[in-house]
PDB file of C-alpha atoms and ligand atoms in Angstrom:
ATOM      1  CA  UNK A   1      -4.396 -21.349 -17.235  1.00 47.00           C
ATOM      2  CA  UNK A   2      -7.042 -20.851 -14.571  1.00 52.00           C
ATOM      3  CA  UNK A   3      -4.995 -22.980 -12.134  1.00 53.00           C
ATOM      4  CA  UNK A   4      -1.951 -20.765 -12.724  1.00 55.00           C
ATOM      5  CA  UNK A   5      -4.048 -17.658 -12.081  1.00 57.00           C
ATOM      6  CA  UNK A   6      -5.443 -18.985  -8.831  1.00 82.00           C
ATOM      7  CA  UNK A   7      -1.950 -20.006  -7.774  1.00 93.00           C
ATOM      8  CA  UNK A   8      -0.753 -16.423  -8.252  1.00 96.00           C
ATOM      9  CA  UNK A   9      -3.370 -15.137  -5.814  1.00 96.00           C
ATOM     10  CA  UNK A  10      -2.541 -17.913  -3.347  1.00 96.00           C
ATOM     11  CA  UNK A  11       1.126 -16.930  -3.514  1.00 97.00           C
ATOM     12  CA  UNK A  12       0.233 -13.262  -3.066  1.00 98.00           C
ATOM     13  CA  UNK A  13      -1.912 -13.940  -0.013  1.00 97.00           C
ATOM     14  CA  UNK A  14       0.778 -16.243   1.371  1.00 97.00           C
ATOM     15  CA  UNK A  15       3.388 -13.493   1.048  1.00 98.00           C
ATOM     16  CA  UNK A  16       1.059 -10.970   2.711  1.00 98.00           C
ATOM     17  CA  UNK A  17       0.381 -13.317   5.631  1.00 98.00           C
ATOM     18  CA  UNK A  18       4.104 -14.082   5.991  1.00 98.00           C
ATOM     19  CA  UNK A  19       4.749 -10.329   6.058  1.00 98.00           C
ATOM     20  CA  UNK A  20       2.120  -9.968   8.784  1.00 98.00           C
ATOM     21  CA  UNK A  21       3.760 -12.777  10.786  1.00 97.00           C
ATOM     22  CA  UNK A  22       7.064 -10.898  10.513  1.00 97.00           C
ATOM     23  CA  UNK A  23       5.489  -7.701  11.854  1.00 96.00           C
ATOM     24  CA  UNK A  24       7.303  -7.981  15.227  1.00 94.00           C
ATOM     25  CA  UNK A  25      10.579  -7.890  13.260  1.00 95.00           C
ATOM     26  CA  UNK A  26       9.690  -5.221  10.679  1.00 95.00           C
ATOM     27  CA  UNK A  27       7.428  -2.997  12.807  1.00 93.00           C
ATOM     28  CA  UNK A  28       9.966  -0.177  13.366  1.00 94.00           C
ATOM     29  CA  UNK A  29      11.084  -0.298   9.740  1.00 95.00           C
ATOM     30  CA  UNK A  30       7.586   0.781   8.711  1.00 96.00           C
ATOM     31  CA  UNK A  31       6.689   2.922  11.709  1.00 95.00           C
ATOM     32  CA  UNK A  32       5.607   6.581  11.359  1.00 95.00           C
ATOM     33  CA  UNK A  33       6.605   7.240  14.996  1.00 95.00           C
ATOM     34  CA  UNK A  34      10.279   6.233  14.672  1.00 96.00           C
ATOM     35  CA  UNK A  35      11.088   8.989  12.100  1.00 97.00           C
ATOM     36  CA  UNK A  36       9.596  11.546  14.520  1.00 97.00           C
ATOM     37  CA  UNK A  37      11.756  10.289  17.390  1.00 96.00           C
ATOM     38  CA  UNK A  38      14.806  10.211  15.126  1.00 97.00           C
ATOM     39  CA  UNK A  39      14.168  13.658  13.634  1.00 98.00           C
ATOM     40  CA  UNK A  40      13.957  15.171  17.133  1.00 98.00           C
ATOM     41  CA  UNK A  41      17.549  13.967  17.664  1.00 97.00           C
ATOM     42  CA  UNK A  42      18.735  14.738  14.122  1.00 97.00           C
ATOM     43  CA  UNK A  43      18.794  11.024  13.233  1.00 98.00           C
ATOM     44  CA  UNK A  44      17.573   9.752   9.868  1.00 97.00           C
ATOM     45  CA  UNK A  45      15.959   6.493  10.987  1.00 97.00           C
ATOM     46  CA  UNK A  46      15.488   3.246   9.073  1.00 96.00           C
ATOM     47  CA  UNK A  47      11.763   3.649   8.445  1.00 96.00           C
ATOM     48  CA  UNK A  48      12.289   7.023   6.764  1.00 97.00           C
ATOM     49  CA  UNK A  49      14.820   5.324   4.481  1.00 97.00           C
ATOM     50  CA  UNK A  50      12.236   2.601   3.766  1.00 97.00           C
ATOM     51  CA  UNK A  51       9.610   5.240   2.903  1.00 98.00           C
ATOM     52  CA  UNK A  52      12.120   6.826   0.503  1.00 98.00           C
ATOM     53  CA  UNK A  53      12.716   3.413  -1.107  1.00 98.00           C
ATOM     54  CA  UNK A  54       8.956   2.821  -1.419  1.00 98.00           C
ATOM     55  CA  UNK A  55       8.668   6.166  -3.192  1.00 98.00           C
ATOM     56  CA  UNK A  56      11.515   5.235  -5.564  1.00 98.00           C
ATOM     57  CA  UNK A  57      10.106   1.780  -6.392  1.00 98.00           C
ATOM     58  CA  UNK A  58       6.700   3.365  -7.082  1.00 98.00           C
ATOM     59  CA  UNK A  59       8.240   5.251 -10.010  1.00 98.00           C
ATOM     60  CA  UNK A  60       8.357   1.867 -11.797  1.00 98.00           C
ATOM     61  CA  UNK A  61       6.069  -0.432  -9.843  1.00 98.00           C
ATOM     62  CA  UNK A  62       3.336   1.847  -8.468  1.00 98.00           C
ATOM     63  CA  UNK A  63       1.741   0.438  -5.329  1.00 98.00           C
ATOM     64  CA  UNK A  64       2.894  -3.140  -5.854  1.00 98.00           C
ATOM     65  CA  UNK A  65       4.252  -3.193  -2.275  1.00 98.00           C
ATOM     66  CA  UNK A  66       0.724  -2.575  -0.902  1.00 98.00           C
ATOM     67  CA  UNK A  67      -0.740  -5.463  -2.862  1.00 98.00           C
ATOM     68  CA  UNK A  68       2.019  -7.985  -2.368  1.00 98.00           C
ATOM     69  CA  UNK A  69       4.140  -7.297   0.713  1.00 98.00           C
ATOM     70  CA  UNK A  70       2.614  -4.910   3.257  1.00 98.00           C
ATOM     71  CA  UNK A  71       1.889  -6.496   6.678  1.00 98.00           C
ATOM     72  CA  UNK A  72      -1.091  -4.152   7.177  1.00 98.00           C
ATOM     73  CA  UNK A  73      -2.358  -5.347   3.806  1.00 98.00           C
ATOM     74  CA  UNK A  74      -2.093  -8.936   5.068  1.00 98.00           C
ATOM     75  CA  UNK A  75      -4.025  -8.034   8.210  1.00 98.00           C
ATOM     76  CA  UNK A  76      -6.775  -6.373   6.179  1.00 98.00           C
ATOM     77  CA  UNK A  77      -7.088  -9.173   3.630  1.00 97.00           C
ATOM     78  CA  UNK A  78      -7.529 -11.593   6.550  1.00 97.00           C
ATOM     79  CA  UNK A  79     -10.118  -9.222   8.027  1.00 98.00           C
ATOM     80  CA  UNK A  80     -11.933  -9.204   4.677  1.00 97.00           C
ATOM     81  CA  UNK A  81     -12.675 -12.908   5.198  1.00 96.00           C
ATOM     82  CA  UNK A  82     -15.241 -11.768   7.790  1.00 96.00           C
ATOM     83  CA  UNK A  83     -15.850  -8.174   6.631  1.00 95.00           C
ATOM     84  CA  UNK A  84     -15.707  -7.938   2.827  1.00 95.00           C
ATOM     85  CA  UNK A  85     -17.945  -4.888   2.397  1.00 97.00           C
ATOM     86  CA  UNK A  86     -16.863  -2.569  -0.423  1.00 97.00           C
ATOM     87  CA  UNK A  87     -16.018   0.946   0.752  1.00 97.00           C
ATOM     88  CA  UNK A  88     -17.005   4.311  -0.688  1.00 96.00           C
ATOM     89  CA  UNK A  89     -13.545   5.511  -1.703  1.00 95.00           C
ATOM     90  CA  UNK A  90     -14.559   9.105  -2.439  1.00 94.00           C
ATOM     91  CA  UNK A  91     -15.925   9.480   1.037  1.00 96.00           C
ATOM     92  CA  UNK A  92     -12.861   8.260   2.933  1.00 96.00           C
ATOM     93  CA  UNK A  93      -9.759   8.575   0.716  1.00 97.00           C
ATOM     94  CA  UNK A  94      -8.956  12.146   1.805  1.00 97.00           C
ATOM     95  CA  UNK A  95      -8.499  11.091   5.437  1.00 97.00           C
ATOM     96  CA  UNK A  96      -5.035   9.631   4.861  1.00 97.00           C
ATOM     97  CA  UNK A  97      -3.741  13.017   3.682  1.00 97.00           C
ATOM     98  CA  UNK A  98      -5.038  14.534   6.898  1.00 95.00           C
ATOM     99  CA  UNK A  99      -2.697  12.074   8.626  1.00 91.00           C
ATOM    100  CA  UNK A 100       0.220  12.246   6.196  1.00 97.00           C
ATOM    101  CA  UNK A 101       0.683  15.975   5.597  1.00 97.00           C
ATOM    102  CA  UNK A 102       0.903  17.050   9.283  1.00 97.00           C
ATOM    103  CA  UNK A 103       3.111  14.023   9.992  1.00 97.00           C
ATOM    104  CA  UNK A 104       5.531  14.921   7.166  1.00 97.00           C
ATOM    105  CA  UNK A 105       5.544  18.587   8.177  1.00 98.00           C
ATOM    106  CA  UNK A 106       6.352  17.573  11.771  1.00 98.00           C
ATOM    107  CA  UNK A 107       9.268  15.369  10.647  1.00 98.00           C
ATOM    108  CA  UNK A 108      10.706  18.286   8.643  1.00 98.00           C
ATOM    109  CA  UNK A 109      10.139  20.713  11.526  1.00 98.00           C
ATOM    110  CA  UNK A 110      11.865  18.414  14.029  1.00 98.00           C
ATOM    111  CA  UNK A 111      14.881  17.979  11.746  1.00 98.00           C
ATOM    112  CA  UNK A 112      15.171  21.742  11.334  1.00 98.00           C
ATOM    113  CA  UNK A 113      14.895  22.252  15.114  1.00 98.00           C
ATOM    114  CA  UNK A 114      17.561  19.581  15.684  1.00 98.00           C
ATOM    115  CA  UNK A 115      19.927  21.390  13.317  1.00 97.00           C
ATOM    116  CA  UNK A 116      19.478  19.065  10.323  1.00 97.00           C
ATOM    117  CA  UNK A 117      20.426  15.435   9.733  1.00 97.00           C
ATOM    118  CA  UNK A 118      23.411  14.672  11.978  1.00 97.00           C
ATOM    119  CA  UNK A 119      23.386  10.911  11.654  1.00 97.00           C
ATOM    120  CA  UNK A 120      21.951   8.182   9.437  1.00 97.00           C
ATOM    121  CA  UNK A 121      21.024   5.145  11.516  1.00 96.00           C
ATOM    122  CA  UNK A 122      19.043   2.399   9.712  1.00 94.00           C
ATOM    123  CA  UNK A 123      18.869   0.383  12.957  1.00 95.00           C
ATOM    124  CA  UNK A 124      17.601   3.280  15.069  1.00 94.00           C
ATOM    125  CA  UNK A 125      15.425   2.014  17.979  1.00 90.00           C
ATOM    126  CA  UNK A 126      15.773  -1.621  16.834  1.00 93.00           C
ATOM    127  CA  UNK A 127      17.694  -4.464  18.448  1.00 93.00           C
ATOM    128  CA  UNK A 128      20.110  -5.565  15.693  1.00 92.00           C
ATOM    129  CA  UNK A 129      17.388  -4.722  13.176  1.00 92.00           C
ATOM    130  CA  UNK A 130      14.624  -6.526  15.108  1.00 94.00           C
ATOM    131  CA  UNK A 131      11.824  -4.247  16.235  1.00 93.00           C
ATOM    132  CA  UNK A 132      10.210  -6.091  19.133  1.00 92.00           C
ATOM    133  CA  UNK A 133      12.884  -7.067  21.636  1.00 86.00           C
ATOM    134  CA  UNK A 134      10.986  -6.800  24.950  1.00 90.00           C
ATOM    135  CA  UNK A 135       7.460  -6.952  26.305  1.00 92.00           C
ATOM    136  CA  UNK A 136       6.904  -3.183  26.022  1.00 90.00           C
ATOM    137  CA  UNK A 137       7.707  -3.451  22.314  1.00 89.00           C
ATOM    138  CA  UNK A 138       5.337  -6.426  21.997  1.00 93.00           C
ATOM    139  CA  UNK A 139       2.498  -4.454  23.605  1.00 95.00           C
ATOM    140  CA  UNK A 140       3.164  -1.458  21.334  1.00 92.00           C
ATOM    141  CA  UNK A 141       3.122  -3.713  18.246  1.00 94.00           C
ATOM    142  CA  UNK A 142      -0.144  -5.264  19.413  1.00 96.00           C
ATOM    143  CA  UNK A 143      -1.742  -1.839  19.934  1.00 96.00           C
ATOM    144  CA  UNK A 144      -0.656  -0.761  16.434  1.00 96.00           C
ATOM    145  CA  UNK A 145      -2.148  -3.932  14.941  1.00 97.00           C
ATOM    146  CA  UNK A 146      -5.453  -3.216  16.709  1.00 98.00           C
ATOM    147  CA  UNK A 147      -5.435   0.371  15.373  1.00 97.00           C
ATOM    148  CA  UNK A 148      -4.778  -0.934  11.834  1.00 97.00           C
ATOM    149  CA  UNK A 149      -7.504  -3.561  12.242  1.00 98.00           C
ATOM    150  CA  UNK A 150     -10.295  -1.206  13.386  1.00 97.00           C
ATOM    151  CA  UNK A 151     -11.017   0.635  10.064  1.00 97.00           C
ATOM    152  CA  UNK A 152     -11.019  -2.654   8.129  1.00 97.00           C
ATOM    153  CA  UNK A 153     -13.473  -4.362  10.488  1.00 97.00           C
ATOM    154  CA  UNK A 154     -15.626  -1.260  11.040  1.00 97.00           C
ATOM    155  CA  UNK A 155     -15.765   0.155   7.496  1.00 97.00           C
ATOM    156  CA  UNK A 156     -14.795  -2.586   5.048  1.00 97.00           C
ATOM    157  CA  UNK A 157     -12.214  -3.810   2.554  1.00 97.00           C
ATOM    158  CA  UNK A 158      -8.749  -2.368   3.150  1.00 98.00           C
ATOM    159  CA  UNK A 159     -10.268   0.722   4.754  1.00 98.00           C
ATOM    160  CA  UNK A 160      -6.985   1.281   6.622  1.00 98.00           C
ATOM    161  CA  UNK A 161      -5.200   1.746   3.264  1.00 98.00           C
ATOM    162  CA  UNK A 162      -7.744   4.434   2.350  1.00 98.00           C
ATOM    163  CA  UNK A 163      -7.800   6.270   5.669  1.00 97.00           C
ATOM    164  CA  UNK A 164      -4.741   5.779   7.862  1.00 96.00           C
ATOM    165  CA  UNK A 165      -1.810   4.650   5.742  1.00 97.00           C
ATOM    166  CA  UNK A 166       1.177   7.005   5.946  1.00 96.00           C
ATOM    167  CA  UNK A 167       3.083   5.019   3.280  1.00 97.00           C
ATOM    168  CA  UNK A 168       0.467   5.115   0.511  1.00 98.00           C
ATOM    169  CA  UNK A 169       0.895   8.865  -0.246  1.00 98.00           C
ATOM    170  CA  UNK A 170       4.612   8.325  -0.986  1.00 98.00           C
ATOM    171  CA  UNK A 171       3.683   5.748  -3.631  1.00 98.00           C
ATOM    172  CA  UNK A 172       0.742   7.743  -4.971  1.00 98.00           C
ATOM    173  CA  UNK A 173       3.172  10.646  -5.459  1.00 98.00           C
ATOM    174  CA  UNK A 174       5.583   8.301  -7.269  1.00 98.00           C
ATOM    175  CA  UNK A 175       2.769   7.109  -9.564  1.00 97.00           C
ATOM    176  CA  UNK A 176       1.832  10.708 -10.304  1.00 97.00           C
ATOM    177  CA  UNK A 177       5.411  11.637 -11.242  1.00 97.00           C
ATOM    178  CA  UNK A 178       5.602   8.515 -13.438  1.00 97.00           C
ATOM    179  CA  UNK A 179       2.462   9.617 -15.250  1.00 95.00           C
ATOM    180  CA  UNK A 180       3.812  13.140 -15.809  1.00 95.00           C
ATOM    181  CA  UNK A 181       6.880  11.733 -17.577  1.00 95.00           C
ATOM    182  CA  UNK A 182       4.973   8.783 -19.097  1.00 93.00           C
ATOM    183  CA  UNK A 183       7.873   6.376 -18.786  1.00 96.00           C
ATOM    184  CA  UNK A 184       7.316   2.596 -18.939  1.00 96.00           C
ATOM    185  CA  UNK A 185       6.139   1.012 -15.697  1.00 98.00           C
ATOM    186  CA  UNK A 186       4.070  -1.851 -14.337  1.00 98.00           C
ATOM    187  CA  UNK A 187       0.392  -1.253 -15.160  1.00 97.00           C
ATOM    188  CA  UNK A 188      -2.788  -3.042 -16.094  1.00 98.00           C
ATOM    189  CA  UNK A 189      -3.677  -3.230 -19.770  1.00 97.00           C
ATOM    190  CA  UNK A 190      -7.206  -4.011 -20.985  1.00 97.00           C
ATOM    191  CA  UNK A 191      -8.873  -5.314 -24.118  1.00 97.00           C
ATOM    192  CA  UNK A 192     -12.232  -3.699 -23.569  1.00 96.00           C
ATOM    193  CA  UNK A 193     -13.863  -5.256 -26.650  1.00 97.00           C
ATOM    194  CA  UNK A 194     -13.691  -8.640 -24.891  1.00 97.00           C
ATOM    195  CA  UNK A 195     -15.487  -7.398 -21.768  1.00 98.00           C
ATOM    196  CA  UNK A 196     -19.049  -8.575 -21.111  1.00 97.00           C
ATOM    197  CA  UNK A 197     -19.507  -6.190 -18.145  1.00 97.00           C
ATOM    198  CA  UNK A 198     -20.156  -9.135 -15.832  1.00 98.00           C
ATOM    199  CA  UNK A 199     -18.773  -7.167 -12.858  1.00 97.00           C
ATOM    200  CA  UNK A 200     -16.663  -9.998 -11.413  1.00 97.00           C
ATOM    201  CA  UNK A 201     -13.492  -7.866 -11.502  1.00 98.00           C
ATOM    202  CA  UNK A 202     -15.183  -5.082  -9.532  1.00 98.00           C
ATOM    203  CA  UNK A 203     -16.424  -7.580  -6.979  1.00 97.00           C
ATOM    204  CA  UNK A 204     -12.916  -9.071  -6.628  1.00 97.00           C
ATOM    205  CA  UNK A 205     -11.064  -5.779  -6.172  1.00 98.00           C
ATOM    206  CA  UNK A 206      -9.815  -5.454  -2.578  1.00 98.00           C
ATOM    207  CA  UNK A 207      -9.516  -1.663  -3.023  1.00 98.00           C
ATOM    208  CA  UNK A 208     -13.191  -1.221  -4.009  1.00 98.00           C
ATOM    209  CA  UNK A 209     -12.297   0.223  -7.403  1.00 98.00           C
ATOM    210  CA  UNK A 210     -15.035   0.220 -10.040  1.00 98.00           C
ATOM    211  CA  UNK A 211     -12.886  -1.957 -12.284  1.00 98.00           C
ATOM    212  CA  UNK A 212     -15.648  -2.794 -14.785  1.00 98.00           C
ATOM    213  CA  UNK A 213     -16.341   0.906 -15.451  1.00 98.00           C
ATOM    214  CA  UNK A 214     -12.655   1.618 -15.995  1.00 98.00           C
ATOM    215  CA  UNK A 215     -12.357  -1.372 -18.332  1.00 98.00           C
ATOM    216  CA  UNK A 216     -15.343  -0.096 -20.297  1.00 97.00           C
ATOM    217  CA  UNK A 217     -13.542   3.233 -20.655  1.00 96.00           C
ATOM    218  CA  UNK A 218     -10.467   1.379 -21.927  1.00 96.00           C
ATOM    219  CA  UNK A 219      -8.075   2.600 -19.241  1.00 95.00           C
ATOM    220  CA  UNK A 220      -7.588   0.796 -15.935  1.00 97.00           C
ATOM    221  CA  UNK A 221      -5.734   3.417 -13.888  1.00 96.00           C
ATOM    222  CA  UNK A 222      -6.465   4.435 -10.302  1.00 97.00           C
ATOM    223  CA  UNK A 223      -4.325   5.876  -7.532  1.00 97.00           C
ATOM    224  CA  UNK A 224      -5.922   3.207  -5.339  1.00 98.00           C
ATOM    225  CA  UNK A 225      -4.749   0.313  -7.514  1.00 98.00           C
ATOM    226  CA  UNK A 226      -2.285  -1.850  -5.604  1.00 98.00           C
ATOM    227  CA  UNK A 227      -1.536  -4.084  -8.605  1.00 98.00           C
ATOM    228  CA  UNK A 228      -2.717  -7.122  -6.673  1.00 98.00           C
ATOM    229  CA  UNK A 229      -3.915  -8.804  -9.855  1.00 98.00           C
ATOM    230  CA  UNK A 230      -7.207 -10.000  -8.333  1.00 97.00           C
ATOM    231  CA  UNK A 231      -9.093  -8.524 -11.320  1.00 98.00           C
ATOM    232  CA  UNK A 232      -6.587 -10.082 -13.730  1.00 97.00           C
ATOM    233  CA  UNK A 233      -7.055 -13.503 -12.181  1.00 97.00           C
ATOM    234  CA  UNK A 234     -10.825 -13.271 -11.753  1.00 97.00           C
ATOM    235  CA  UNK A 235     -11.835 -12.154 -15.242  1.00 97.00           C
ATOM    236  CA  UNK A 236     -13.218 -15.160 -17.143  1.00 96.00           C
ATOM    237  CA  UNK A 237     -12.569 -13.404 -20.487  1.00 96.00           C
ATOM    238  CA  UNK A 238      -8.921 -12.490 -19.874  1.00 96.00           C
ATOM    239  CA  UNK A 239      -9.685  -8.851 -20.508  1.00 98.00           C
ATOM    240  CA  UNK A 240      -7.087  -7.544 -18.053  1.00 98.00           C
ATOM    241  CA  UNK A 241      -3.376  -8.324 -17.955  1.00 97.00           C
ATOM    242  CA  UNK A 242      -0.203  -7.035 -16.368  1.00 97.00           C
ATOM    243  CA  UNK A 243       1.849  -4.920 -18.719  1.00 97.00           C
ATOM    244  CA  UNK A 244       5.146  -3.073 -18.436  1.00 97.00           C
ATOM    245  CA  UNK A 245       4.361  -0.131 -20.662  1.00 94.00           C
ATOM    246  CA  UNK A 246       3.846   3.627 -20.893  1.00 90.00           C
ATOM    247  CA  UNK A 247       0.067   3.278 -20.748  1.00 80.00           C
ATOM    248  CA  UNK A 248      -2.121   5.468 -22.928  1.00 67.00           C
TER     249      UNK A 248
HETATM  250  S1  SF4 B 301     -14.476  -9.656 -15.101  1.00 63.07           S
HETATM  251 FE1  SF4 B 301     -13.691  -9.356 -17.192  1.00 63.07          FE
HETATM  252  S2  SF4 B 301     -15.493  -9.546 -18.489  1.00 63.07           S
HETATM  253 FE2  SF4 B 301     -16.252  -9.246 -16.395  1.00 63.07          FE
HETATM  254  S3  SF4 B 301     -16.553  -7.007 -16.232  1.00 63.07           S
HETATM  255 FE3  SF4 B 301     -14.475  -7.443 -15.496  1.00 63.07          FE
HETATM  256  S4  SF4 B 301     -13.157  -7.182 -17.285  1.00 63.07           S
HETATM  257 FE4  SF4 B 301     -15.287  -7.358 -18.055  1.00 63.07          FE
HETATM  258  S1  SF4 B 302      -7.850  -2.784 -10.010  1.00 63.07           S
HETATM  259 FE1  SF4 B 302      -7.189  -4.960 -10.064  1.00 63.07          FE
HETATM  260  S2  SF4 B 302      -4.998  -4.922  -9.559  1.00 63.07           S
HETATM  261 FE2  SF4 B 302      -5.859  -2.913  -8.968  1.00 63.07          FE
HETATM  262  S3  SF4 B 302      -6.383  -3.136  -6.795  1.00 63.07           S
HETATM  263 FE3  SF4 B 302      -8.234  -3.656  -7.960  1.00 63.07          FE
HETATM  264  S4  SF4 B 302      -8.143  -5.894  -8.253  1.00 63.07           S
HETATM  265 FE4  SF4 B 302      -6.087  -5.213  -7.611  1.00 63.07          FE
END
């Protein structure tokens, strides 16, 4: 069983690193700048469509994308090999809303100024869907990677997710709506009576969540949870498992 668990984390990290390697292709599909450029011309660009899809998937799968497929997640999990310090989430989590809210308001404003959505163009600013098609694009992608790298190396584990990510709030909103309606979705279920409070799950969590405390309370729910399964696969007592359920 343990071998299977370790394999799952190897697969997850492999997918994240593959996603990072594909960043030159997917860059504009995840970019916060492209929707601004598009909105100024009344064009609904591909990345805004992707953000809408991330919101929709979060209604059932929470932040699974962050844990399993995000290229910035791959970059940060590689960074954690040299900088694995846990972060103080309370202190830094608010920063991403300081980025997201003005950005979203600007997108809306630019669409209104352009007279609304005149065109839907999923391939906007890409070359046949590929983001980096010349050296200027390559330099821009490199600069963005450096910007995404800095919080993780300076502050600690996945600090970019906590502070800069413009995609996370869409999925946090989706999780919140899911919880209001309490429909079945992918979650973590716990059997707290099995827990010995060894703390290994907390130590393993890439999002610096106090997993042991939540397990002790019998409910493992956090807006920061990216459903990576590191706690599931680390726990020697099999206290935590994936579950598709309504939660408590
Ligand atoms: S690793 Fe398992 S046993 Fe240890 S604190 Fe976490 S849930 Fe409890
Ligand atoms: S609580 Fe578990 S699944 Fe959620 S981010 Fe932490 S380690 Fe991953």
